[in-house]
Short mmCIF file of C-alpha atoms in Angstrom, two decimals:
data_model
loop_
_atom_site.label_atom_id
_atom_site.label_comp_id
_atom_site.label_asym_id
_atom_site.label_seq_id
_atom_site.Cartn_x
_atom_site.Cartn_y
_atom_site.Cartn_z
CA MET G 1 0.00 0.00 0.00
CA LEU G 2 0.95 3.64 -0.30
CA VAL G 3 3.48 4.43 2.42
CA GLN G 4 3.52 7.97 3.74
CA SER G 5 6.65 9.61 5.13
CA SER G 6 6.63 8.60 8.78
CA PHE G 7 7.32 10.85 11.74
CA SER G 8 7.29 10.45 15.51
CA VAL G 9 5.11 12.43 17.88
CA LEU G 10 5.44 12.51 21.66
CA VAL G 11 2.28 13.52 23.51
CA ALA G 12 2.77 14.58 27.12
CA ALA G 13 -0.59 14.51 28.90
CA GLU G 14 -1.28 13.91 32.57
CA ASP G 15 -5.00 13.55 31.73
CA GLU G 16 -4.90 11.44 28.58
CA ALA G 17 -8.69 11.14 28.48
CA ALA G 18 -9.08 14.88 27.90
CA CYS G 19 -7.52 14.66 24.44
CA ALA G 20 -8.43 11.01 23.72
CA PRO G 21 -10.36 11.71 20.47
CA LEU G 22 -7.33 13.47 19.00
CA LEU G 23 -5.04 10.62 20.05
CA THR G 24 -7.40 8.10 18.45
CA TYR G 25 -7.40 10.11 15.22
CA LEU G 26 -3.59 10.23 15.13
CA ASN G 27 -3.34 6.53 15.97
CA ASN G 28 -5.43 5.69 12.89
CA MET G 29 -2.53 6.75 10.66
CA PRO G 30 0.21 4.11 10.56
CA HIS G 31 2.85 6.63 9.48
CA VAL G 32 2.37 8.60 12.73
CA HIS G 33 4.45 6.92 15.44
CA LEU G 34 2.70 8.08 18.59
CA THR G 35 4.05 7.88 22.13
CA VAL G 36 2.02 9.08 25.12
CA MET G 37 3.47 9.74 28.56
CA PRO G 38 2.58 12.01 31.50
CA LYS G 39 5.68 14.22 31.34
CA VAL G 40 8.16 15.44 28.76
CA PRO G 41 11.36 13.34 29.09
CA ARG G 42 14.82 14.83 29.02
CA ASP G 43 15.88 12.88 25.93
CA LEU G 44 13.94 13.86 22.78
CA GLY G 45 16.49 12.55 20.32
CA ASP G 46 14.14 10.37 18.22
CA VAL G 47 11.13 12.70 18.32
CA ASP G 48 10.02 14.97 15.44
CA ALA G 49 7.28 16.84 17.29
CA VAL G 50 6.03 17.20 20.87
CA VAL G 51 2.45 17.87 21.91
CA THR G 52 1.79 18.97 25.48
CA ALA G 53 -1.72 19.04 26.90
CA ALA G 54 -3.13 21.32 29.56
CA GLY G 55 -2.03 20.36 33.06
CA THR G 56 1.20 18.67 31.96
CA GLY G 57 3.34 21.42 32.73
CA GLU G 58 4.45 24.17 34.49
CA THR G 59 4.32 27.70 33.18
CA GLU G 60 8.12 27.36 32.89
CA PRO G 61 8.86 25.08 29.88
CA PRO G 62 11.55 22.43 30.35
CA GLU G 63 14.92 23.53 28.98
CA SER G 64 15.23 20.26 27.07
CA LEU G 65 12.00 21.10 25.19
CA THR G 66 12.99 24.64 24.22
CA ASP G 67 16.42 23.36 23.11
CA PHE G 68 14.64 20.66 21.06
CA VAL G 69 12.58 23.28 19.21
CA LYS G 70 15.52 25.64 18.66
CA ALA G 71 17.42 22.75 17.08
CA GLY G 72 14.63 22.21 14.50
CA GLY G 73 11.86 20.36 16.34
CA GLY G 74 8.18 21.23 16.59
CA TRP G 75 6.09 21.82 19.71
CA LEU G 76 2.30 22.15 19.92
CA LEU G 77 0.70 23.29 23.17
CA LEU G 78 -2.94 22.35 23.76
CA ASN G 79 -4.71 24.90 25.97
CA PRO G 80 -1.44 26.24 27.43
CA ALA G 81 -1.06 27.70 30.88
CA ASP G 82 -0.83 31.47 31.23
CA GLY G 83 2.48 32.68 32.49
CA LYS G 84 5.32 35.03 31.55
CA PRO G 85 7.80 32.39 30.28
CA LEU G 86 5.22 30.80 27.95
CA THR G 87 3.94 34.21 26.88
CA GLU G 88 7.43 35.23 25.83
CA LEU G 89 7.97 31.88 24.09
CA LEU G 90 4.68 31.81 22.15
CA GLY G 91 4.32 35.50 21.51
CA VAL G 92 0.77 35.43 22.87
CA ARG G 93 -0.95 35.97 26.18
CA CYS G 94 -3.75 33.46 26.82
CA GLY G 95 -6.83 34.92 28.44
CA ARG G 96 -9.12 33.39 31.03
CA PRO G 97 -11.51 30.67 29.91
CA GLY G 98 -14.95 31.95 29.04
CA PRO G 99 -18.18 30.03 28.61
CA ALA G 100 -18.54 26.97 26.42
CA ALA G 101 -20.15 28.11 23.19
CA GLU G 102 -20.62 27.32 19.53
CA LEU G 103 -17.76 29.22 17.96
CA ARG G 104 -17.41 30.31 14.36
CA VAL G 105 -13.78 29.49 13.58
CA LEU G 106 -12.00 30.73 10.47
CA PHE G 107 -8.59 30.55 8.83
CA ARG G 108 -6.79 33.89 8.97
CA ASN G 109 -5.27 33.03 5.58
CA PRO G 110 -7.55 30.75 3.51
CA LYS G 111 -4.57 29.98 1.22
CA HIS G 112 -2.36 28.72 4.04
CA PRO G 113 -1.02 25.17 3.47
CA LEU G 114 -3.08 23.98 6.44
CA ALA G 115 -6.29 25.20 4.79
CA VAL G 116 -6.08 23.25 1.53
CA ARG G 117 -9.38 21.41 0.80
CA LEU G 118 -10.82 22.55 4.14
CA PRO G 119 -13.72 25.00 4.57
CA ASP G 120 -12.80 28.61 5.27
CA ALA G 121 -15.08 28.65 8.32
CA VAL G 122 -16.73 26.07 10.59
CA TYR G 123 -18.84 26.05 13.73
CA LEU G 124 -17.55 24.00 16.63
CA LYS G 125 -18.35 23.75 20.32
CA SER G 126 -15.52 24.73 22.65
CA VAL G 127 -14.66 26.79 25.68
CA HIS G 128 -13.79 30.28 24.47
CA ARG G 129 -10.33 31.40 25.54
CA PRO G 130 -8.89 34.32 23.58
CA MET G 131 -5.25 34.96 22.75
CA ASP G 132 -3.60 38.39 22.64
CA ILE G 133 -0.66 38.65 20.26
CA THR G 134 2.50 40.01 21.92
CA ALA G 135 5.14 39.39 19.22
CA VAL G 136 5.27 40.59 15.61
CA ASP G 137 6.41 37.20 14.28
CA THR G 138 3.52 35.25 15.79
CA GLU G 139 1.34 33.92 12.96
CA ILE G 140 -2.41 33.66 13.49
CA LEU G 141 -3.69 30.46 11.88
CA LEU G 142 -7.26 30.33 13.21
CA TYR G 143 -9.42 32.94 14.87
CA ALA G 144 -12.91 32.85 16.39
CA ASP G 145 -15.63 35.45 16.03
CA TRP G 146 -16.46 36.69 19.51
CA GLN G 147 -18.65 39.70 20.23
CA TYR G 148 -17.58 41.47 17.04
CA ARG G 149 -13.90 40.70 17.53
CA HIS G 150 -11.55 38.30 15.76
CA ASN G 151 -9.89 36.49 18.64
CA PRO G 152 -6.90 34.26 17.76
CA VAL G 153 -7.36 30.64 18.87
CA LEU G 154 -4.49 28.91 17.01
CA VAL G 155 -1.08 30.50 16.50
CA CYS G 156 2.41 29.53 15.38
CA ARG G 157 5.79 31.16 15.83
CA PRO G 158 9.37 30.37 14.72
CA LEU G 159 11.83 29.54 17.48
CA GLY G 160 15.41 29.05 16.39
CA LYS G 161 15.37 26.45 13.60
CA GLY G 162 12.00 25.05 14.71
CA LYS G 163 8.46 26.18 15.36
CA VAL G 164 6.16 26.36 18.37
CA ALA G 165 2.36 26.51 18.14
CA ALA G 166 -0.54 26.74 20.56
CA THR G 167 -4.31 26.51 20.52
CA THR G 168 -6.98 27.28 23.08
CA LEU G 169 -9.66 25.31 21.21
CA GLN G 170 -10.60 22.17 23.08
CA ALA G 171 -13.04 20.42 20.70
CA TYR G 172 -10.71 17.46 20.16
CA ASP G 173 -13.57 15.32 18.86
CA ASN G 174 -14.36 17.75 16.05
CA PRO G 175 -13.26 16.35 12.64
CA PHE G 176 -12.21 19.77 11.33
CA LEU G 177 -10.00 20.52 14.33
CA GLN G 178 -8.52 17.01 14.20
CA GLN G 179 -7.49 17.56 10.58
CA VAL G 180 -6.07 21.00 11.31
CA LEU G 181 -4.03 19.82 14.31
CA TYR G 182 -2.67 16.81 12.39
CA ARG G 183 -1.65 19.07 9.53
CA LEU G 184 -0.17 21.52 12.00
CA ILE G 185 2.00 18.79 13.53
CA ARG G 186 3.27 17.92 10.03
CA TYR G 187 3.85 21.63 9.40
CA LEU G 188 5.88 21.91 12.60
CA THR G 189 8.13 19.10 11.35
CA GLY G 190 8.63 20.77 7.96
CA ARG G 191 6.31 18.44 6.03
CA THR G 192 4.15 20.51 3.66
CA GLU G 193 3.13 19.95 0.05
CA PRO G 194 1.07 23.07 -0.76
CA ASN G 195 1.59 22.85 -4.53
CA ARG G 196 1.64 19.08 -5.07
CA THR G 197 -0.75 17.91 -7.80
CA LEU G 198 -1.57 14.37 -8.91
CA GLY G 199 -2.53 13.73 -12.52
CA VAL G 200 -5.71 11.65 -12.86
CA GLY G 201 -6.86 9.41 -15.70
CA ILE G 202 -10.37 7.95 -16.00
CA LEU G 203 -10.50 4.46 -17.46
CA GLY G 204 -14.00 3.96 -18.88
CA TYR G 205 -16.06 7.06 -19.63
CA ALA G 206 -19.72 6.24 -19.08
CA PRO G 207 -21.57 9.56 -19.51
CA SER G 208 -22.77 9.88 -15.92
CA VAL G 209 -19.98 8.24 -13.92
CA GLY G 210 -17.15 9.59 -16.07
CA ARG G 211 -18.43 13.15 -15.95
CA TYR G 212 -19.00 12.89 -12.20
CA HIS G 213 -15.40 11.79 -11.58
CA GLY G 214 -14.09 14.46 -13.93
CA GLN G 215 -16.01 17.18 -12.11
CA GLY G 216 -14.92 15.78 -8.75
CA VAL G 217 -11.28 15.92 -9.81
CA GLN G 218 -11.63 19.43 -11.23
CA ASN G 219 -13.20 20.67 -8.00
CA THR G 220 -10.45 19.21 -5.79
CA THR G 221 -7.22 21.09 -5.13
CA GLY G 222 -4.30 18.71 -5.59
CA LEU G 223 -5.95 16.62 -8.33
CA ALA G 224 -5.85 17.42 -12.06
CA LEU G 225 -7.71 15.59 -14.83
CA ARG G 226 -5.13 14.62 -17.45
CA ALA G 227 -6.62 11.82 -19.54
CA VAL G 228 -9.65 9.67 -20.36
CA CYS G 229 -9.57 6.19 -21.87
CA ASP G 230 -12.43 4.39 -23.60
CA GLU G 231 -12.82 2.05 -26.58
CA ASN G 232 -15.94 3.91 -27.73
CA PRO G 233 -15.10 6.93 -29.95
CA GLY G 234 -18.42 8.56 -29.08
CA ARG G 235 -17.59 8.54 -25.37
CA LEU G 236 -14.17 10.03 -26.01
CA GLU G 237 -15.80 12.76 -28.07
CA GLN G 238 -18.18 13.44 -25.20
CA ALA G 239 -15.28 13.59 -22.74
CA GLY G 240 -13.58 16.17 -24.97
CA GLN G 241 -16.74 18.27 -24.91
CA ASP G 242 -17.07 17.95 -21.13
CA PHE G 243 -13.46 18.86 -20.33
CA VAL G 244 -10.87 20.96 -22.16
CA ASP G 245 -7.18 20.15 -22.68
CA LEU G 246 -7.81 16.46 -22.16
CA LYS G 247 -5.69 13.67 -23.61
CA THR G 248 -7.67 10.66 -24.85
CA HIS G 249 -6.64 7.02 -25.08
CA THR G 250 -8.31 4.11 -26.83
CA THR G 251 -6.45 1.35 -24.97
CA ALA G 252 -5.58 0.67 -21.35
CA GLU G 253 -1.99 0.06 -22.43
CA THR G 254 -1.45 3.61 -23.65
CA LEU G 255 -3.13 5.04 -20.55
CA ALA G 256 -0.84 2.94 -18.36
CA ASP G 257 2.17 4.39 -20.23
CA ASP G 258 1.01 8.01 -19.91
CA PRO G 259 3.61 9.80 -17.71
CA ALA G 260 1.14 12.62 -16.91
CA VAL G 261 -1.15 10.19 -15.07
CA ASP G 262 -0.35 9.30 -11.46
CA LEU G 263 -3.77 7.94 -10.45
CA VAL G 264 -6.26 5.92 -12.51
CA ILE G 265 -9.98 5.74 -11.69
CA VAL G 266 -11.22 2.40 -13.04
CA ALA G 267 -14.84 3.10 -14.05
CA THR G 268 -15.53 0.03 -16.19
CA ALA G 269 -17.86 -2.93 -15.64
CA PRO G 270 -17.22 -4.93 -12.42
CA ASN G 271 -15.92 -8.08 -14.15
CA THR G 272 -12.97 -6.03 -15.48
CA HIS G 273 -12.05 -4.22 -12.25
CA ALA G 274 -9.42 -6.65 -11.03
CA ASP G 275 -7.56 -7.14 -14.32
CA LEU G 276 -7.47 -3.44 -15.17
CA ALA G 277 -6.48 -2.41 -11.64
CA LEU G 278 -3.62 -4.92 -11.68
CA GLN G 279 -2.53 -3.65 -15.09
CA MET G 280 -2.47 -0.06 -13.85
CA MET G 281 -0.61 -0.93 -10.65
CA THR G 282 1.95 -2.94 -12.60
CA ALA G 283 2.62 0.30 -14.50
CA GLY G 284 3.11 2.13 -11.20
CA LYS G 285 -0.23 3.93 -11.07
CA HIS G 286 -2.32 4.51 -7.96
CA VAL G 287 -5.83 3.07 -8.44
CA VAL G 288 -9.38 3.91 -7.38
CA CYS G 289 -11.94 1.30 -8.47
CA GLU G 290 -15.63 1.82 -8.97
CA LYS G 291 -17.78 -0.34 -6.71
CA PRO G 292 -17.72 -3.23 -6.14
CA LEU G 293 -13.96 -3.47 -5.75
CA ALA G 294 -14.01 -6.86 -7.49
CA LEU G 295 -16.20 -9.95 -7.85
CA SER G 296 -14.34 -12.42 -5.64
CA ARG G 297 -12.05 -12.68 -2.65
CA ASP G 298 -9.30 -14.14 -4.87
CA GLU G 299 -9.44 -10.98 -7.01
CA THR G 300 -9.32 -8.60 -4.04
CA HIS G 301 -6.40 -10.57 -2.55
CA ALA G 302 -4.43 -10.17 -5.79
CA MET G 303 -5.24 -6.45 -5.94
CA VAL G 304 -4.25 -5.79 -2.32
CA SER G 305 -1.03 -7.78 -2.77
CA ALA G 306 -0.11 -5.74 -5.86
CA ALA G 307 -0.72 -2.48 -3.99
CA GLU G 308 1.40 -3.63 -1.05
CA THR G 309 4.23 -4.84 -3.29
CA GLY G 310 4.29 -1.65 -5.34
CA GLY G 311 3.76 0.76 -2.45
CA LEU G 312 0.70 2.09 -4.27
CA HIS G 313 -2.70 3.40 -3.31
CA LEU G 314 -5.75 1.19 -3.87
CA SER G 315 -9.28 2.06 -2.79
CA CYS G 316 -12.91 1.75 -3.84
CA HIS G 317 -15.22 4.59 -4.84
CA GLN G 318 -17.56 4.40 -1.84
CA ASN G 319 -19.04 7.87 -2.34
CA ARG G 320 -22.21 6.90 -0.44
CA ARG G 321 -20.28 7.29 2.81
CA TRP G 322 -21.20 10.99 2.42
CA ASP G 323 -24.94 10.46 1.88
CA VAL G 324 -26.61 12.64 4.48
CA ASP G 325 -28.97 9.91 5.77
CA TYR G 326 -26.03 7.62 6.46
CA LEU G 327 -24.11 10.47 8.13
CA ALA G 328 -27.13 11.32 10.29
CA ILE G 329 -27.48 7.70 11.39
CA ARG G 330 -23.77 7.37 12.10
CA HIS G 331 -23.86 10.54 14.20
CA ALA G 332 -26.93 9.33 16.10
CA LEU G 333 -25.16 6.07 16.91
CA SER G 334 -22.02 7.90 18.06
CA GLU G 335 -24.21 9.92 20.43
CA ARG G 336 -25.85 6.67 21.59
CA LEU G 337 -29.33 7.99 20.83
CA ILE G 338 -30.61 4.43 20.45
CA GLY G 339 -28.13 2.78 22.82
CA ASP G 340 -26.21 -0.19 21.40
CA LEU G 341 -27.14 -1.04 17.82
CA PHE G 342 -27.84 -4.77 17.52
CA TYR G 343 -30.11 -5.16 14.48
CA LEU G 344 -30.15 -3.41 11.09
CA GLU G 345 -32.21 -3.80 7.92
CA THR G 346 -31.77 -1.87 4.70
CA PHE G 347 -33.67 -2.15 1.43
CA VAL G 348 -33.54 -0.86 -2.13
CA GLY G 349 -35.81 -1.51 -5.07
CA GLY G 350 -39.36 -1.35 -6.35
CA PHE G 351 -41.40 -3.04 -9.09
CA SER G 352 -39.96 -2.06 -12.45
CA HIS G 353 -38.21 -3.70 -15.37
CA PRO G 354 -34.44 -4.00 -14.86
CA CYS G 355 -32.27 -1.93 -17.19
CA GLY G 356 -30.94 -3.38 -20.42
CA TYR G 357 -27.31 -2.64 -19.68
CA TRP G 358 -24.60 -4.80 -18.11
CA HIS G 359 -25.93 -4.00 -14.65
CA SER G 360 -28.63 -6.63 -15.23
CA HIS G 361 -26.31 -9.33 -16.60
CA ALA G 362 -24.90 -11.42 -13.76
CA PRO G 363 -21.66 -12.59 -15.49
CA ILE G 364 -20.62 -8.92 -15.84
CA SER G 365 -22.22 -7.25 -12.81
CA GLY G 366 -21.74 -10.12 -10.37
CA GLY G 367 -25.47 -10.36 -9.74
CA THR G 368 -28.30 -8.29 -8.31
CA ALA G 369 -26.75 -7.70 -4.89
CA TYR G 370 -23.39 -6.61 -6.34
CA ASP G 371 -24.86 -3.37 -7.68
CA TRP G 372 -26.60 -1.38 -4.95
CA GLY G 373 -25.44 -3.97 -2.45
CA ALA G 374 -21.86 -2.76 -2.81
CA HIS G 375 -23.00 0.56 -1.32
CA TYR G 376 -25.52 -0.71 1.21
CA LEU G 377 -23.26 -3.44 2.56
CA ASP G 378 -20.49 -0.86 2.85
CA TRP G 379 -22.83 1.06 5.16
CA VAL G 380 -23.50 -2.15 7.10
CA VAL G 381 -19.84 -3.02 7.73
CA SER G 382 -19.16 0.58 8.73
CA LEU G 383 -22.00 0.69 11.25
CA MET G 384 -21.31 -2.88 12.46
CA PRO G 385 -17.50 -3.25 12.36
CA GLU G 386 -17.48 -6.63 14.13
CA LYS G 387 -16.29 -9.64 12.12
CA ALA G 388 -19.01 -11.29 10.04
CA ALA G 389 -19.43 -14.80 11.45
CA ALA G 390 -21.88 -16.23 8.90
CA VAL G 391 -23.90 -15.18 5.86
CA SER G 392 -27.09 -16.69 4.48
CA SER G 393 -28.87 -15.61 1.32
CA SER G 394 -31.88 -16.35 -0.85
CA SER G 395 -32.84 -15.27 -4.37
CA HIS G 396 -35.95 -15.30 -6.54
CA LYS G 397 -36.29 -15.50 -10.32
CA ARG G 398 -40.02 -15.16 -11.06
CA VAL G 399 -40.81 -12.22 -13.36
CA TRP G 400 -37.96 -10.69 -15.36
CA HIS G 401 -36.76 -13.65 -17.45
CA ASP G 402 -35.13 -11.51 -20.15
CA VAL G 403 -32.22 -10.62 -17.85
CA THR G 404 -29.83 -12.91 -15.97
CA ASN G 405 -29.89 -11.08 -12.64
CA ALA G 406 -32.21 -12.43 -9.97
CA ASP G 407 -35.45 -10.50 -9.42
CA GLN G 408 -34.79 -10.30 -5.69
CA GLU G 409 -31.88 -11.14 -3.40
CA ARG G 410 -31.77 -11.11 0.39
CA ILE G 411 -28.53 -11.25 2.41
CA HIS G 412 -28.55 -11.91 6.16
CA ILE G 413 -25.34 -11.39 8.15
CA ARG G 414 -24.63 -12.56 11.69
CA PHE G 415 -21.66 -10.89 13.34
CA ASP G 416 -19.43 -11.98 16.18
CA GLY G 417 -21.25 -11.09 19.38
CA GLY G 418 -24.68 -11.78 17.90
CA LYS G 419 -25.49 -8.57 16.02
CA GLU G 420 -27.50 -9.03 12.82
CA ALA G 421 -27.97 -7.15 9.56
CA GLU G 422 -30.08 -7.77 6.48
CA PHE G 423 -29.97 -6.28 2.99
CA VAL G 424 -32.67 -6.79 0.36
CA HIS G 425 -32.60 -5.68 -3.28
CA SER G 426 -35.87 -6.36 -5.05
CA ASP G 427 -37.10 -5.48 -8.54
CA ILE G 428 -40.49 -7.09 -7.82
CA ALA G 429 -41.52 -5.18 -4.69
CA ALA G 430 -44.83 -3.45 -5.38
CA VAL G 431 -44.60 -1.96 -1.90
CA ARG G 432 -41.14 -0.96 -0.70
CA LYS G 433 -39.83 -1.75 2.74
CA PRO G 434 -38.22 1.17 4.61
CA LYS G 435 -34.73 2.11 3.44
CA TRP G 436 -33.48 1.96 7.04
CA TYR G 437 -34.66 0.01 10.08
CA LEU G 438 -32.29 0.02 13.05
CA LEU G 439 -32.90 -1.34 16.54
CA GLY G 440 -30.83 -0.41 19.58
CA THR G 441 -31.03 -1.17 23.27
CA GLU G 442 -32.64 2.23 23.94
CA GLY G 443 -34.48 3.11 20.75
CA ALA G 444 -34.81 2.73 17.00
CA ILE G 445 -34.35 4.63 13.72
CA LEU G 446 -36.71 4.34 10.76
CA GLY G 447 -35.87 5.71 7.30
CA GLN G 448 -38.79 5.98 4.88
CA TRP G 449 -38.38 6.50 1.15
CA GLN G 450 -39.56 9.80 -0.31
CA ASP G 451 -41.05 10.04 -3.82
CA ILE G 452 -40.48 13.60 -5.00
CA ALA G 453 -41.39 15.12 -8.37
CA THR G 454 -40.76 18.58 -9.76
CA TYR G 455 -42.87 20.35 -12.37
CA SER G 456 -41.98 22.85 -15.07
CA VAL G 457 -44.48 25.01 -16.96
CA ASP G 458 -45.08 24.42 -20.68
CA PRO G 459 -47.21 27.05 -22.52
CA VAL G 460 -48.64 24.40 -24.86
CA LEU G 461 -48.66 21.19 -22.82
CA TYR G 462 -49.21 23.04 -19.53
CA PHE G 463 -46.52 21.24 -17.53
CA HIS G 464 -43.80 18.58 -17.51
CA ARG G 465 -43.17 16.26 -14.59
CA HIS G 466 -39.65 15.26 -13.55
CA ASP G 467 -39.30 12.45 -11.01
CA ILE G 468 -36.24 12.46 -8.73
CA PRO G 469 -35.07 8.84 -8.31
CA ALA G 470 -35.96 7.69 -4.80
CA THR G 471 -32.41 6.35 -4.38
CA GLU G 472 -31.07 9.90 -4.80
CA MET G 473 -33.64 11.56 -2.53
CA THR G 474 -32.85 11.79 1.16
CA PRO G 475 -35.22 9.52 3.12
CA ASP G 476 -37.32 10.76 5.99
CA LEU G 477 -35.53 9.69 9.18
CA THR G 478 -37.35 9.29 12.49
CA LEU G 479 -35.78 8.49 15.84
CA TYR G 480 -37.84 6.55 18.38
CA ARG G 481 -36.85 6.51 22.06
CA ARG G 482 -38.48 4.93 25.07
CA HIS G 483 -39.45 7.53 27.67
CA ALA G 484 -39.24 6.83 31.41
CA SER G 485 -43.06 6.71 31.39
CA GLY G 486 -42.92 3.74 29.03
CA GLN G 487 -44.13 5.72 26.03
CA ILE G 488 -42.25 5.55 22.72
CA VAL G 489 -41.50 9.13 21.68
CA PRO G 490 -40.73 9.89 18.00
CA GLN G 491 -38.71 12.82 16.70
CA LYS G 492 -37.22 13.75 13.36
CA LEU G 493 -33.54 12.97 13.06
CA ALA G 494 -31.35 15.95 12.17
CA GLN G 495 -29.43 15.60 8.91
CA PRO G 496 -26.33 17.48 7.77
CA VAL G 497 -26.23 19.73 4.72
CA ARG G 498 -25.59 17.85 1.49
CA GLN G 499 -22.14 18.54 -0.02
CA HIS G 500 -20.52 17.42 -3.25
CA TYR G 501 -17.25 15.74 -4.25
CA LEU G 502 -16.21 14.93 -0.70
CA PHE G 503 -14.91 11.54 -1.82
CA HIS G 504 -12.39 13.19 -4.13
CA GLN G 505 -11.37 15.68 -1.44
CA ASN G 506 -10.82 12.89 1.07
CA LEU G 507 -8.82 10.99 -1.56
CA ALA G 508 -6.53 13.99 -2.07
CA ASP G 509 -6.20 14.48 1.69
CA HIS G 510 -5.08 10.87 2.00
CA LEU G 511 -2.68 10.80 -0.94
CA ILE G 512 -1.07 14.19 -0.33
CA THR G 513 -1.10 14.66 3.47
CA GLY G 514 -1.70 11.11 4.71
CA GLU G 515 -5.07 11.70 6.38
CA PRO G 516 -7.28 8.62 6.92
CA LEU G 517 -9.66 7.41 4.24
CA VAL G 518 -13.29 7.70 5.28
CA ALA G 519 -13.96 4.42 3.43
CA PRO G 520 -10.88 2.25 4.08
CA LEU G 521 -9.88 -0.47 1.65
CA THR G 522 -10.39 -3.17 4.29
CA ASP G 523 -14.13 -2.40 4.37
CA SER G 524 -14.42 -2.73 0.58
CA VAL G 525 -12.62 -6.07 0.75
CA ARG G 526 -15.06 -7.21 3.48
CA VAL G 527 -18.02 -6.26 1.27
CA VAL G 528 -16.75 -8.47 -1.57
CA ALA G 529 -16.19 -11.34 0.88
CA ILE G 530 -19.78 -11.02 2.13
CA LEU G 531 -21.18 -10.85 -1.41
CA GLU G 532 -19.22 -13.95 -2.42
CA ALA G 533 -20.40 -15.86 0.65
CA ALA G 534 -23.99 -14.78 -0.09
CA LYS G 535 -23.72 -16.11 -3.63
CA ARG G 536 -22.54 -19.48 -2.30
CA SER G 537 -25.37 -19.54 0.23
CA ALA G 538 -28.07 -18.76 -2.33
CA ALA G 539 -26.74 -21.48 -4.64
CA ALA G 540 -26.93 -23.95 -1.71
CA GLY G 541 -30.54 -23.09 -0.87
CA GLY G 542 -29.77 -20.55 1.86
CA ARG G 543 -27.22 -22.58 3.80
CA PRO G 544 -25.17 -20.35 6.17
CA GLU G 545 -21.67 -19.71 4.84
CA VAL G 546 -18.53 -18.69 6.67
CA VAL G 547 -17.11 -15.39 5.47
CA ASP G 548 -13.47 -15.38 4.39
CA GLU G 549 -12.42 -11.92 5.53
#
């Protein structure tokens, strides 16, 4: 797999629990070698950066630490104490803590290397503690709006050959602040790539998927669309109309030899994913595969092995990790709004004729469950990360005999510890089941499909109706909790604002700065293993199958 430049970070924290979410985030990156201890040791010879948390220290910094920074090291202070020695060192005076509040936090310089692909402003909950700048060379990185003032909350200052930084923000569980502090630690060690750009080639230019990836790349700093490859001249012509200054290829071989392409997005039919990904990785290209990653565990094993051998990136395009209904459910579970999740059902489908493309032909698509199931099962393994102990499946072929896919497939998964999940894809469901049905020890979540149509006026025909596909419309989510009185109380579940191209931004964050993938490769491999076990089970009449993860 792609190996990032490693560096070592020493965290000195007497109360480790106070910054535990940040430590967990840093620990998720294998290239960050993290050591946690209550005090700063005298010997910092093998350390690249030091992070000290509130309460670890005295207002007088250890001489060994200041010498470490002056020699070229980096030091980040979390919620530092207020005292003259630290004030002189940091070039700021930290004020008294104010009330906890929702703060609007902004980058002082939106073009700073730390700000790449991050929003200019966010809202986060934290104790407000202002900083007053006392030195001309202290750089304000973040400030908070507070009573019509811009109060610094994250600063950095050179010290000898190194840098020292401090923040008074304490929302260590906030994803934005986690990213900023990780990037800041890299910045303190001299690791920045503000102008690095990766050339991207799209292999297979279906009109919708190809254009979507092209737009995602174009809207992501650090990625640049260089080439498109397709055997169909009409698709290449369309790609040239969609994007300017684009090189086109008619064979995978010439795309693999293109020196302007660093990363290839394989957007072809599923039965070609493994062979084309292996071909691209053999040529030294990083690879992102459309879902599903492959059709069998043998194929995913070969792909992962090639990535590991070549030190290359391999991942699957799991863009549904940013669907707002999934994000709302994940947030509700993290806040334990339904207690411990133990049962989950999810459904997709309706009663309509399957399409006439390869999606409906099992030898190419893998089968009914391999299409939407690659997304829905990715949600399942994310929300239930325990090992899948057994899979059972059933299928029906009763109506649509002109296609080779089954009319309906059901997959039931039992996880270690007894949790259960079920996915159903049906093209013969005259009445749809809910999209989401989750049971927890303290409540439940129900997600109902929404059928939405828009209308446009026509002066002759009066109007035109345009139906939004139910799969693309956010479902109506309701949370049910048991009140102390015994009543079940429903309430609408809050959902985040829909945003676009976050998969491509996360991909660039991972490739360029080493930040974690939201949809890790291991989850995509697990999905293929579950799909393969389900296919064996259905062929054996629903017999439970062991999952080879």
